[in-house]
mmCIF file of C-alpha atoms in Angstrom:
data_model
loop_
_atom_site.group_PDB
_atom_site.id
_atom_site.type_symbol
_atom_site.label_atom_id
_atom_site.label_comp_id
_atom_site.label_asym_id
_atom_site.label_seq_id
_atom_site.Cartn_x
_atom_site.Cartn_y
_atom_site.Cartn_z
ATOM 1 C CA MET L 1 13.842 -53.956 22.014
ATOM 2 C CA HIS L 2 11.174 -53.770 24.717
ATOM 3 C CA GLY L 3 12.119 -57.233 26.021
ATOM 4 C CA PHE L 4 11.894 -58.913 22.603
ATOM 5 C CA ASP L 5 14.553 -60.241 20.291
ATOM 6 C CA THR L 6 13.610 -59.685 16.617
ATOM 7 C CA LYS L 7 15.753 -62.582 15.288
ATOM 8 C CA ARG L 8 14.320 -65.005 17.834
ATOM 9 C CA LEU L 9 10.794 -64.100 16.789
ATOM 10 C CA LEU L 10 11.578 -64.753 13.163
ATOM 11 C CA LEU L 11 13.062 -68.213 13.924
ATOM 12 C CA VAL L 12 10.006 -69.182 15.939
ATOM 13 C CA SER L 13 7.701 -68.125 13.133
ATOM 14 C CA LEU L 14 9.568 -70.243 10.598
ATOM 15 C CA LYS L 15 9.147 -73.357 12.735
ATOM 16 C CA LEU L 16 5.355 -73.102 12.741
ATOM 17 C CA ASN L 17 3.550 -75.502 10.390
ATOM 18 C CA GLN L 18 0.384 -73.546 9.771
ATOM 19 C CA GLN L 19 0.447 -70.553 7.450
ATOM 20 C CA LYS L 20 -1.942 -68.442 9.482
ATOM 21 C CA TYR L 21 0.356 -68.545 12.533
ATOM 22 C CA PHE L 22 3.253 -67.472 10.358
ATOM 23 C CA LYS L 23 1.298 -64.404 9.240
ATOM 24 C CA ILE L 24 0.448 -63.531 12.851
ATOM 25 C CA PHE L 25 4.077 -63.672 13.965
ATOM 26 C CA ALA L 26 5.220 -61.694 10.913
ATOM 27 C CA LEU L 27 2.683 -58.989 11.784
ATOM 28 C CA VAL L 28 3.943 -58.846 15.366
ATOM 29 C CA VAL L 29 7.511 -58.411 14.082
ATOM 30 C CA LEU L 30 6.481 -55.497 11.855
ATOM 31 C CA ILE L 31 4.638 -53.752 14.699
ATOM 32 C CA VAL L 32 7.573 -54.132 17.089
ATOM 33 C CA CYS L 33 10.031 -52.814 14.489
ATOM 34 C CA ASN L 34 7.778 -49.873 13.777
ATOM 35 C CA PHE L 35 7.733 -48.861 17.441
ATOM 36 C CA ARG L 36 11.466 -49.218 17.619
ATOM 37 C CA PHE L 37 12.362 -47.014 14.687
ATOM 38 C CA ASN L 38 9.336 -44.626 14.796
ATOM 39 C CA PRO L 39 8.585 -43.834 18.434
ATOM 40 C CA PRO L 40 5.258 -42.073 19.065
ATOM 41 C CA MET L 41 5.343 -38.235 19.046
ATOM 42 C CA HIS L 42 4.512 -36.699 22.382
ATOM 43 C CA SER L 43 2.351 -33.557 22.649
ATOM 44 C CA GLY L 44 5.386 -31.399 23.443
ATOM 45 C CA ASP L 45 7.147 -32.584 20.301
ATOM 46 C CA ALA L 46 4.045 -31.794 18.221
ATOM 47 C CA LEU L 47 3.992 -28.232 19.520
ATOM 48 C CA LEU L 48 7.629 -27.782 18.565
ATOM 49 C CA ALA L 49 7.031 -29.153 15.078
ATOM 50 C CA ALA L 50 3.920 -27.073 14.359
ATOM 51 C CA PRO L 51 5.681 -23.772 13.478
ATOM 52 C CA GLN L 52 7.407 -25.478 10.528
ATOM 53 C CA ASN L 53 4.024 -25.776 8.808
ATOM 54 C CA LEU L 54 3.115 -22.170 9.588
ATOM 55 C CA ASN L 55 6.120 -20.743 7.768
ATOM 56 C CA GLN L 56 4.389 -21.084 4.388
ATOM 57 C CA GLN L 57 3.085 -17.698 3.171
ATOM 58 C CA SER L 58 -0.324 -17.381 1.592
ATOM 59 C CA PHE L 59 -0.590 -15.714 -1.802
ATOM 60 C CA VAL L 60 -2.282 -12.775 -0.056
ATOM 61 C CA SER L 61 0.764 -12.220 2.172
ATOM 62 C CA LYS L 62 3.061 -12.445 -0.850
ATOM 63 C CA ALA L 63 0.921 -9.924 -2.739
ATOM 64 C CA LEU L 64 1.066 -7.503 0.199
ATOM 65 C CA ASN L 65 4.841 -7.874 0.401
ATOM 66 C CA ILE L 66 4.991 -6.596 -3.163
ATOM 67 C CA SER L 67 2.538 -3.677 -3.029
ATOM 68 C CA GLY L 68 1.448 -3.180 0.573
ATOM 69 C CA ASP L 69 4.041 -0.516 1.424
ATOM 70 C CA ALA L 70 2.866 1.630 -1.513
ATOM 71 C CA VAL L 71 -0.667 1.977 -0.111
ATOM 72 C CA VAL L 72 -1.089 5.366 1.580
ATOM 73 C CA THR L 73 -3.601 7.248 3.697
ATOM 74 C CA ILE L 74 -4.802 10.594 2.326
ATOM 75 C CA GLU L 75 -6.001 13.116 4.895
ATOM 76 C CA THR L 76 -7.757 16.205 3.567
ATOM 77 C CA GLU L 77 -8.742 19.548 5.052
ATOM 78 C CA ARG L 78 -10.944 22.227 3.582
ATOM 79 C CA LYS L 79 -12.562 25.379 4.910
ATOM 80 C CA VAL L 80 -16.355 25.319 4.797
ATOM 81 C CA LEU L 81 -18.302 28.571 5.074
ATOM 82 C CA SER L 82 -21.694 28.696 6.754
ATOM 83 C CA SER L 83 -24.694 29.491 4.548
ATOM 84 C CA SER L 84 -25.276 32.894 6.191
ATOM 85 C CA GLN L 85 -21.707 34.000 5.526
ATOM 86 C CA GLY L 86 -22.143 33.402 1.826
ATOM 87 C CA ILE L 87 -24.729 36.209 1.506
ATOM 88 C CA PHE L 88 -22.123 38.991 1.791
ATOM 89 C CA PRO L 89 -18.562 39.349 0.571
ATOM 90 C CA PRO L 90 -15.944 38.150 3.072
ATOM 91 C CA GLY L 91 -15.277 40.705 5.838
ATOM 92 C CA ILE L 92 -18.041 43.133 4.870
ATOM 93 C CA LEU L 93 -19.901 42.645 8.151
ATOM 94 C CA ASN L 94 -16.829 43.942 9.957
ATOM 95 C CA ASP L 95 -16.828 47.135 7.894
ATOM 96 C CA PRO L 96 -17.945 50.102 10.107
ATOM 97 C CA TYR L 97 -19.379 52.000 7.108
ATOM 98 C CA PHE L 98 -21.577 48.999 6.201
ATOM 99 C CA GLU L 99 -22.773 48.844 9.819
ATOM 100 C CA ARG L 100 -23.490 52.614 9.972
ATOM 101 C CA PHE L 101 -25.335 52.743 6.618
ATOM 102 C CA PHE L 102 -27.588 49.728 7.120
ATOM 103 C CA GLY L 103 -27.874 50.017 10.886
ATOM 104 C CA MET L 104 -26.918 46.392 11.370
ATOM 105 C CA GLY L 105 -24.946 46.780 14.583
ATOM 106 C CA GLY L 106 -24.642 43.792 16.831
ATOM 107 C CA LEU L 107 -24.535 41.221 14.025
ATOM 108 C CA GLN L 108 -22.184 38.371 14.742
ATOM 109 C CA VAL L 109 -19.946 37.301 11.934
ATOM 110 C CA PRO L 110 -20.445 33.554 11.289
ATOM 111 C CA ARG L 111 -17.287 31.519 11.601
ATOM 112 C CA SER L 112 -15.967 29.061 9.093
ATOM 113 C CA ARG L 113 -15.147 25.509 10.069
ATOM 114 C CA ILE L 114 -12.518 23.033 8.940
ATOM 115 C CA GLU L 115 -13.922 19.881 7.395
ATOM 116 C CA LYS L 116 -11.626 16.855 7.439
ATOM 117 C CA GLY L 117 -11.795 13.770 5.263
ATOM 118 C CA GLN L 118 -9.831 10.637 4.645
ATOM 119 C CA GLY L 119 -9.250 8.231 1.812
ATOM 120 C CA SER L 120 -6.663 5.906 0.380
ATOM 121 C CA GLY L 121 -4.223 5.944 -2.508
ATOM 122 C CA VAL L 122 -1.357 4.033 -4.047
ATOM 123 C CA ILE L 123 2.098 5.236 -5.102
ATOM 124 C CA PHE L 124 2.728 4.097 -8.677
ATOM 125 C CA SER L 125 5.837 6.077 -9.623
ATOM 126 C CA LYS L 126 9.327 6.531 -8.164
ATOM 127 C CA ASP L 127 8.717 10.259 -8.632
ATOM 128 C CA GLY L 128 6.215 10.158 -5.770
ATOM 129 C CA LEU L 129 3.015 10.150 -7.840
ATOM 130 C CA VAL L 130 -0.085 8.833 -6.090
ATOM 131 C CA LEU L 131 -3.244 7.570 -7.775
ATOM 132 C CA THR L 132 -6.539 8.045 -5.911
ATOM 133 C CA ASN L 133 -10.190 9.018 -6.409
ATOM 134 C CA ALA L 134 -11.174 12.525 -7.449
ATOM 135 C CA HIS L 135 -13.900 12.669 -4.813
ATOM 136 C CA VAL L 136 -11.286 12.039 -2.089
ATOM 137 C CA ILE L 137 -9.367 15.259 -2.837
ATOM 138 C CA GLU L 138 -12.187 17.386 -4.285
ATOM 139 C CA LYS L 139 -12.159 21.038 -3.118
ATOM 140 C CA THR L 140 -9.455 20.351 -0.560
ATOM 141 C CA ASP L 141 -7.167 23.060 0.813
ATOM 142 C CA GLN L 142 -4.489 20.776 2.229
ATOM 143 C CA LEU L 143 -3.401 17.203 1.584
ATOM 144 C CA ILE L 144 -1.368 15.082 3.970
ATOM 145 C CA VAL L 145 -0.237 11.666 2.756
ATOM 146 C CA GLY L 146 0.611 9.048 5.366
ATOM 147 C CA LEU L 147 2.938 6.179 4.437
ATOM 148 C CA SER L 148 3.098 2.739 5.982
ATOM 149 C CA ASP L 149 6.519 3.498 7.514
ATOM 150 C CA GLY L 150 5.078 6.372 9.541
ATOM 151 C CA ARG L 151 6.115 9.269 7.298
ATOM 152 C CA ARG L 152 3.579 12.066 6.754
ATOM 153 C CA VAL L 153 4.137 14.162 3.635
ATOM 154 C CA LEU L 154 2.315 17.120 2.114
ATOM 155 C CA GLY L 155 0.880 16.549 -1.346
ATOM 156 C CA ASN L 156 -0.147 18.665 -4.338
ATOM 157 C CA VAL L 157 -2.963 17.811 -6.739
ATOM 158 C CA VAL L 158 -1.479 17.299 -10.210
ATOM 159 C CA GLY L 159 -4.876 16.877 -11.819
ATOM 160 C CA GLN L 160 -8.304 15.359 -11.293
ATOM 161 C CA ASP L 161 -11.074 14.073 -13.508
ATOM 162 C CA SER L 162 -14.596 13.921 -12.143
ATOM 163 C CA LEU L 163 -15.959 11.873 -15.045
ATOM 164 C CA THR L 164 -13.785 8.889 -14.144
ATOM 165 C CA ASP L 165 -13.370 9.786 -10.441
ATOM 166 C CA LEU L 166 -9.577 9.688 -10.708
ATOM 167 C CA ALA L 167 -6.881 12.042 -9.451
ATOM 168 C CA VAL L 168 -3.078 12.187 -9.292
ATOM 169 C CA ILE L 169 -1.171 13.634 -6.316
ATOM 170 C CA LYS L 170 2.537 14.585 -6.191
ATOM 171 C CA LEU L 171 4.353 14.090 -2.879
ATOM 172 C CA LYS L 172 6.195 17.241 -1.777
ATOM 173 C CA ALA L 173 9.327 15.582 -0.424
ATOM 174 C CA ASN L 174 12.289 13.581 -1.574
ATOM 175 C CA GLY L 175 12.040 9.790 -1.768
ATOM 176 C CA PRO L 176 12.796 7.011 -2.095
ATOM 177 C CA TRP L 177 9.180 5.914 -2.349
ATOM 178 C CA PRO L 178 7.739 2.405 -2.320
ATOM 179 C CA THR L 179 5.800 1.713 -5.521
ATOM 180 C CA ALA L 180 3.227 -0.834 -6.585
ATOM 181 C CA PRO L 181 3.465 -2.521 -10.007
ATOM 182 C CA LEU L 182 0.524 -1.908 -12.335
ATOM 183 C CA GLY L 183 -1.079 -4.976 -13.898
ATOM 184 C CA ASN L 184 -3.196 -5.463 -17.019
ATOM 185 C CA SER L 185 -6.925 -5.265 -16.352
ATOM 186 C CA ASP L 186 -7.699 -6.493 -19.879
ATOM 187 C CA ASN L 187 -6.476 -9.947 -18.811
ATOM 188 C CA LEU L 188 -8.929 -10.250 -15.900
ATOM 189 C CA LYS L 189 -11.494 -13.022 -15.821
ATOM 190 C CA VAL L 190 -14.531 -13.508 -13.641
ATOM 191 C CA GLY L 191 -13.515 -15.693 -10.709
ATOM 192 C CA ASP L 192 -9.952 -14.332 -10.415
ATOM 193 C CA TRP L 193 -8.779 -13.447 -6.919
ATOM 194 C CA ALA L 194 -9.198 -9.813 -5.837
ATOM 195 C CA ILE L 195 -7.433 -8.243 -2.832
ATOM 196 C CA ALA L 196 -8.698 -4.826 -1.666
ATOM 197 C CA VAL L 197 -6.275 -2.729 0.388
ATOM 198 C CA GLY L 198 -7.036 0.591 2.043
ATOM 199 C CA ASN L 199 -7.855 2.464 5.211
ATOM 200 C CA PRO L 200 -11.611 2.143 5.859
ATOM 201 C CA PHE L 201 -12.911 4.177 8.807
ATOM 202 C CA GLY L 202 -9.338 5.282 9.513
ATOM 203 C CA LEU L 203 -8.156 1.709 10.126
ATOM 204 C CA GLU L 204 -4.828 1.631 8.286
ATOM 205 C CA ASN L 205 -3.627 -1.243 6.124
ATOM 206 C CA THR L 206 -6.905 -3.137 6.089
ATOM 207 C CA VAL L 207 -6.949 -6.086 3.689
ATOM 208 C CA THR L 208 -9.998 -7.939 2.369
ATOM 209 C CA LEU L 209 -10.154 -10.857 -0.032
ATOM 210 C CA GLY L 210 -12.707 -11.799 -2.664
ATOM 211 C CA ILE L 211 -13.061 -12.574 -6.333
ATOM 212 C CA ILE L 212 -13.793 -10.675 -9.525
ATOM 213 C CA SER L 213 -17.588 -10.911 -9.716
ATOM 214 C CA ASN L 214 -18.083 -9.135 -13.036
ATOM 215 C CA LEU L 215 -16.240 -7.059 -15.620
ATOM 216 C CA ASN L 216 -17.196 -3.955 -17.591
ATOM 217 C CA ARG L 217 -20.086 -3.149 -15.260
ATOM 218 C CA ASP L 218 -21.807 -0.071 -16.707
ATOM 219 C CA VAL L 219 -21.886 2.641 -14.053
ATOM 220 C CA ALA L 220 -25.330 3.679 -15.318
ATOM 221 C CA GLN L 221 -26.657 0.344 -14.010
ATOM 222 C CA LEU L 222 -25.854 1.638 -10.517
ATOM 223 C CA GLY L 223 -27.969 4.737 -11.024
ATOM 224 C CA ILE L 224 -24.953 7.012 -11.551
ATOM 225 C CA SER L 225 -25.300 9.298 -14.552
ATOM 226 C CA ASP L 226 -22.466 11.808 -14.048
ATOM 227 C CA LYS L 227 -19.588 9.338 -14.506
ATOM 228 C CA ARG L 228 -18.088 7.789 -17.617
ATOM 229 C CA ILE L 229 -16.516 4.511 -16.572
ATOM 230 C CA ASP L 230 -17.037 0.783 -16.742
ATOM 231 C CA LEU L 231 -16.210 -0.847 -13.439
ATOM 232 C CA ILE L 232 -14.780 -4.068 -12.064
ATOM 233 C CA GLN L 233 -17.255 -5.644 -9.659
ATOM 234 C CA THR L 234 -15.885 -7.580 -6.693
ATOM 235 C CA ASP L 235 -17.196 -9.120 -3.492
ATOM 236 C CA ALA L 236 -14.029 -8.112 -1.599
ATOM 237 C CA ALA L 237 -15.255 -5.787 1.145
ATOM 238 C CA ILE L 238 -14.798 -2.123 0.179
ATOM 239 C CA ASN L 239 -15.877 0.340 2.867
ATOM 240 C CA PRO L 240 -15.812 4.138 3.256
ATOM 241 C CA GLY L 241 -12.159 5.134 3.434
ATOM 242 C CA ASN L 242 -11.130 2.397 0.987
ATOM 243 C CA SER L 243 -11.784 4.867 -1.833
ATOM 244 C CA GLY L 244 -8.667 5.393 -3.913
ATOM 245 C CA GLY L 245 -6.896 2.310 -2.596
ATOM 246 C CA PRO L 246 -5.702 -0.446 -4.923
ATOM 247 C CA LEU L 247 -7.411 -3.663 -5.933
ATOM 248 C CA LEU L 248 -4.646 -6.259 -6.324
ATOM 249 C CA ASN L 249 -4.456 -9.565 -8.137
ATOM 250 C CA SER L 250 -2.869 -12.674 -6.626
ATOM 251 C CA TYR L 251 0.557 -11.539 -7.911
ATOM 252 C CA GLY L 252 0.445 -8.223 -6.038
ATOM 253 C CA GLU L 253 -0.189 -6.129 -9.162
ATOM 254 C CA VAL L 254 -2.663 -3.253 -9.118
ATOM 255 C CA ILE L 255 -5.604 -4.173 -11.331
ATOM 256 C CA GLY L 256 -8.025 -1.465 -10.222
ATOM 257 C CA ILE L 257 -8.622 1.612 -8.077
ATOM 258 C CA ASN L 258 -11.381 1.109 -5.510
ATOM 259 C CA THR L 259 -14.076 3.702 -6.026
ATOM 260 C CA LEU L 260 -17.370 2.855 -4.326
ATOM 261 C CA VAL L 261 -19.411 0.316 -2.424
ATOM 262 C CA ARG L 262 -23.090 -0.206 -2.946
ATOM 263 C CA SER L 263 -25.279 0.323 0.108
ATOM 264 C CA GLY L 264 -28.922 -0.580 0.574
ATOM 265 C CA PRO L 265 -30.236 -3.199 -1.869
ATOM 266 C CA GLY L 266 -27.301 -5.201 -3.161
ATOM 267 C CA ALA L 267 -25.091 -4.109 -0.281
ATOM 268 C CA GLY L 268 -21.703 -5.782 -0.136
ATOM 269 C CA LEU L 269 -20.872 -5.198 -3.784
ATOM 270 C CA GLY L 270 -17.639 -3.289 -4.356
ATOM 271 C CA PHE L 271 -16.476 -1.593 -7.534
ATOM 272 C CA ALA L 272 -13.103 -0.520 -8.885
ATOM 273 C CA ILE L 273 -11.873 1.429 -11.907
ATOM 274 C CA PRO L 274 -9.845 -0.846 -14.241
ATOM 275 C CA ILE L 275 -6.165 0.029 -14.011
ATOM 276 C CA ASN L 276 -5.731 0.253 -17.810
ATOM 277 C CA ARG L 277 -8.337 3.013 -17.846
ATOM 278 C CA ALA L 278 -6.765 4.645 -14.788
ATOM 279 C CA ARG L 279 -3.300 4.490 -16.363
ATOM 280 C CA LYS L 280 -4.490 6.385 -19.452
ATOM 281 C CA ILE L 281 -6.293 9.036 -17.402
ATOM 282 C CA ALA L 282 -3.268 9.446 -15.119
ATOM 283 C CA LYS L 283 -1.018 9.998 -18.148
ATOM 284 C CA ASP L 284 -3.324 12.756 -19.428
ATOM 285 C CA LEU L 285 -3.483 14.400 -15.997
ATOM 286 C CA ILE L 286 0.301 14.367 -15.617
ATOM 287 C CA THR L 287 0.895 15.672 -19.142
ATOM 288 C CA THR L 288 -1.797 18.341 -19.501
ATOM 289 C CA GLY L 289 -3.534 18.571 -16.112
ATOM 290 C CA ARG L 290 -6.809 17.275 -17.489
ATOM 291 C CA ALA L 291 -8.151 14.081 -19.024
ATOM 292 C CA LYS L 292 -9.371 13.687 -22.578
ATOM 293 C CA HIS L 293 -12.757 12.092 -23.216
ATOM 294 C CA PRO L 294 -13.686 11.492 -26.863
ATOM 295 C CA MET L 295 -17.430 11.575 -27.488
ATOM 296 C CA ILE L 296 -19.791 11.657 -30.468
ATOM 297 C CA GLY L 297 -22.943 12.936 -28.751
ATOM 298 C CA VAL L 298 -25.325 9.967 -28.516
ATOM 299 C CA THR L 299 -27.391 8.212 -25.878
ATOM 300 C CA LEU L 300 -27.552 4.462 -26.405
ATOM 301 C CA SER L 301 -29.786 1.581 -25.411
ATOM 302 C CA ARG L 302 -29.173 -2.152 -25.413
ATOM 303 C CA ASN L 303 -32.767 -3.396 -25.587
ATOM 304 C CA ILE L 304 -33.639 -3.302 -29.280
ATOM 305 C CA LYS L 305 -36.727 -5.524 -29.094
ATOM 306 C CA GLN L 306 -38.922 -2.776 -27.687
ATOM 307 C CA LYS L 307 -37.585 0.049 -29.802
ATOM 308 C CA SER L 308 -38.333 -0.614 -33.425
ATOM 309 C CA ASN L 309 -40.201 -3.090 -35.594
ATOM 310 C CA PHE L 310 -37.971 -2.676 -38.615
ATOM 311 C CA LEU L 311 -34.763 -3.852 -36.937
ATOM 312 C CA SER L 312 -33.752 -7.487 -37.085
ATOM 313 C CA GLN L 313 -34.330 -9.122 -33.695
ATOM 314 C CA LYS L 314 -31.297 -11.361 -34.254
ATOM 315 C CA GLU L 315 -28.847 -8.482 -34.392
ATOM 316 C CA SER L 316 -26.967 -7.442 -31.278
ATOM 317 C CA GLY L 317 -25.612 -3.954 -30.880
ATOM 318 C CA ALA L 318 -26.412 -0.530 -29.453
ATOM 319 C CA ILE L 319 -29.395 1.455 -30.621
ATOM 320 C CA ILE L 320 -29.282 5.251 -30.709
ATOM 321 C CA LYS L 321 -31.953 6.758 -28.468
ATOM 322 C CA TYR L 322 -30.909 10.411 -28.548
ATOM 323 C CA LEU L 323 -28.627 12.665 -30.598
ATOM 324 C CA MET L 324 -27.020 15.823 -29.243
ATOM 325 C CA ALA L 325 -27.868 18.801 -31.411
ATOM 326 C CA ASN L 326 -24.968 19.735 -33.712
ATOM 327 C CA GLY L 327 -22.859 16.983 -32.155
ATOM 328 C CA PRO L 328 -20.429 14.840 -34.160
ATOM 329 C CA ALA L 329 -22.943 11.995 -34.559
ATOM 330 C CA GLU L 330 -25.704 14.216 -35.915
ATOM 331 C CA LYS L 331 -23.317 16.055 -38.221
ATOM 332 C CA GLY L 332 -21.950 12.709 -39.411
ATOM 333 C CA GLY L 333 -25.368 11.437 -40.506
ATOM 334 C CA LEU L 334 -26.421 9.166 -37.620
ATOM 335 C CA LYS L 335 -30.115 9.112 -36.663
ATOM 336 C CA VAL L 336 -32.298 7.994 -33.786
ATOM 337 C CA ASN L 337 -33.096 4.229 -33.990
ATOM 338 C CA ASP L 338 -29.914 3.486 -35.947
ATOM 339 C CA LEU L 339 -28.389 0.272 -34.639
ATOM 340 C CA ILE L 340 -24.595 0.397 -34.220
ATOM 341 C CA VAL L 341 -23.232 -3.075 -35.019
ATOM 342 C CA ALA L 342 -19.502 -2.401 -35.563
ATOM 343 C CA ILE L 343 -16.867 0.284 -34.993
ATOM 344 C CA ASN L 344 -13.585 0.198 -36.895
ATOM 345 C CA ASN L 345 -14.493 -3.298 -38.150
ATOM 346 C CA GLU L 346 -14.918 -4.645 -34.597
ATOM 347 C CA LYS L 347 -18.302 -6.046 -33.614
ATOM 348 C CA ILE L 348 -20.449 -4.185 -31.106
ATOM 349 C CA SER L 349 -22.686 -6.108 -28.697
ATOM 350 C CA THR L 350 -23.617 -3.564 -26.024
ATOM 351 C CA PRO L 351 -23.577 0.211 -25.433
ATOM 352 C CA ALA L 352 -20.556 -0.357 -23.192
ATOM 353 C CA ASP L 353 -18.667 -1.636 -26.258
ATOM 354 C CA VAL L 354 -19.396 1.626 -28.061
ATOM 355 C CA VAL L 355 -18.136 3.717 -25.143
ATOM 356 C CA GLN L 356 -15.009 1.577 -24.913
ATOM 357 C CA LYS L 357 -14.197 1.912 -28.617
ATOM 358 C CA ILE L 358 -14.729 5.672 -28.512
ATOM 359 C CA ASN L 359 -12.557 6.033 -25.403
ATOM 360 C CA GLN L 360 -9.771 4.088 -27.093
ATOM 361 C CA ASN L 361 -9.906 6.331 -30.134
ATOM 362 C CA ASN L 362 -7.567 9.236 -30.745
ATOM 363 C CA LEU L 363 -9.353 12.581 -30.973
ATOM 364 C CA LYS L 364 -7.695 13.120 -34.336
ATOM 365 C CA SER L 365 -8.776 9.750 -35.768
ATOM 366 C CA THR L 366 -12.100 9.132 -37.507
ATOM 367 C CA LEU L 367 -14.382 6.351 -36.272
ATOM 368 C CA LYS L 368 -15.748 4.013 -38.936
ATOM 369 C CA ILE L 369 -19.215 3.183 -37.618
ATOM 370 C CA LYS L 370 -21.341 0.483 -39.241
ATOM 371 C CA ILE L 371 -25.084 0.814 -38.613
ATOM 372 C CA LEU L 372 -28.315 -0.917 -39.532
ATOM 373 C CA ARG L 373 -31.093 1.381 -40.736
ATOM 374 C CA ASN L 374 -34.281 -0.146 -42.125
ATOM 375 C CA ASN L 375 -32.410 -3.463 -42.360
ATOM 376 C CA LYS L 376 -29.767 -1.866 -44.600
ATOM 377 C CA GLU L 377 -26.091 -1.627 -43.673
ATOM 378 C CA LEU L 378 -24.535 1.821 -43.826
ATOM 379 C CA ILE L 379 -21.067 3.139 -42.960
ATOM 380 C CA LYS L 380 -20.694 6.528 -41.275
ATOM 381 C CA ASN L 381 -17.368 8.216 -40.563
ATOM 382 C CA ILE L 382 -17.497 10.229 -37.351
ATOM 383 C CA LEU L 383 -14.735 12.389 -35.852
ATOM 384 C CA PRO L 384 -15.162 12.547 -32.050
ATOM 385 C CA ILE L 385 -14.529 15.648 -29.975
ATOM 386 C CA ASP L 386 -13.368 16.127 -26.377
ATOM 387 C CA ILE L 387 -16.314 16.304 -24.018
ATOM 388 C CA TYR L 388 -14.708 19.286 -22.271
ATOM 389 C CA ASP L 389 -14.756 21.233 -25.544
ATOM 390 C CA LEU L 390 -18.550 21.308 -25.565
#
């Protein structure tokens, strides 16, 4: 043992009269024994041992193992006509009688061009159904869906809904298809992990990580007036080309469909459509080819303090700013400056709550709306209609 005998050291230490020398010898014995049974690790040994610590998967890797293969690239093609070609019916400039009558010989017929686009999507059904954004496949003539295993498959549009920016595509081939499990966006909390997957700028299988920054973000707050959705806000990087790809939770479940990224002031903020909303729209598109959007015909405001002196400043809710002529709300007795405080016995705090309750309602079911008018509570029963029936 490096020239030392452990037993001999212990005997010598016992013969010493002073306690401090005993402690010194005991310490020496412990050090020597430690070197004997635990030799120092050389640099080569450390390099060999390092991979054992790297075998542990992160939760992001585990999430991708569950849903990553179901993320697809959507390539689109559409024919775009030049502005000059749109003046006359197709082919009329090639007609010799047209040329002879108007004396327009020598005119060159403008050529059309093929415009290509790209987005992302996620397969959510064993039947080969893909969920993506409506703006990704809008006015397209041909869809090609690229899978992570290298397959490229033609796709047909089952249905699309511009109000929620959602669309469903059916793959025109036989599976099997990888699918991603759909989560429950109602269970999300601010601060939860968010994993964005997609193909930004044509870079396939790009993954970014962030958190849920906010829930139920009113799309009108982003200056968008032609959509009817409340969005999940995340700081996970969402770039052009990510549109239609999934937003995953830490368990690999789809909790949202990426839809847009804010540029300019507030750049770096990404938004996704909650999967519970997307699931309902997808079901409508698959069943009937179009989505159903209950509405009562009102424009709402949250800020009641500047609107009316006769409303209680302590009450939260949504105040009616505008009524559509002959709409369900006007026919049902609602008026401008009415404050909506409850729907179907559930309290209302913001205009977004009103939209959510109406969206959850069946078109054949009456809404029980409690309002405050001149500090008096009133109940109005309103039957919503489909916005596409207007």
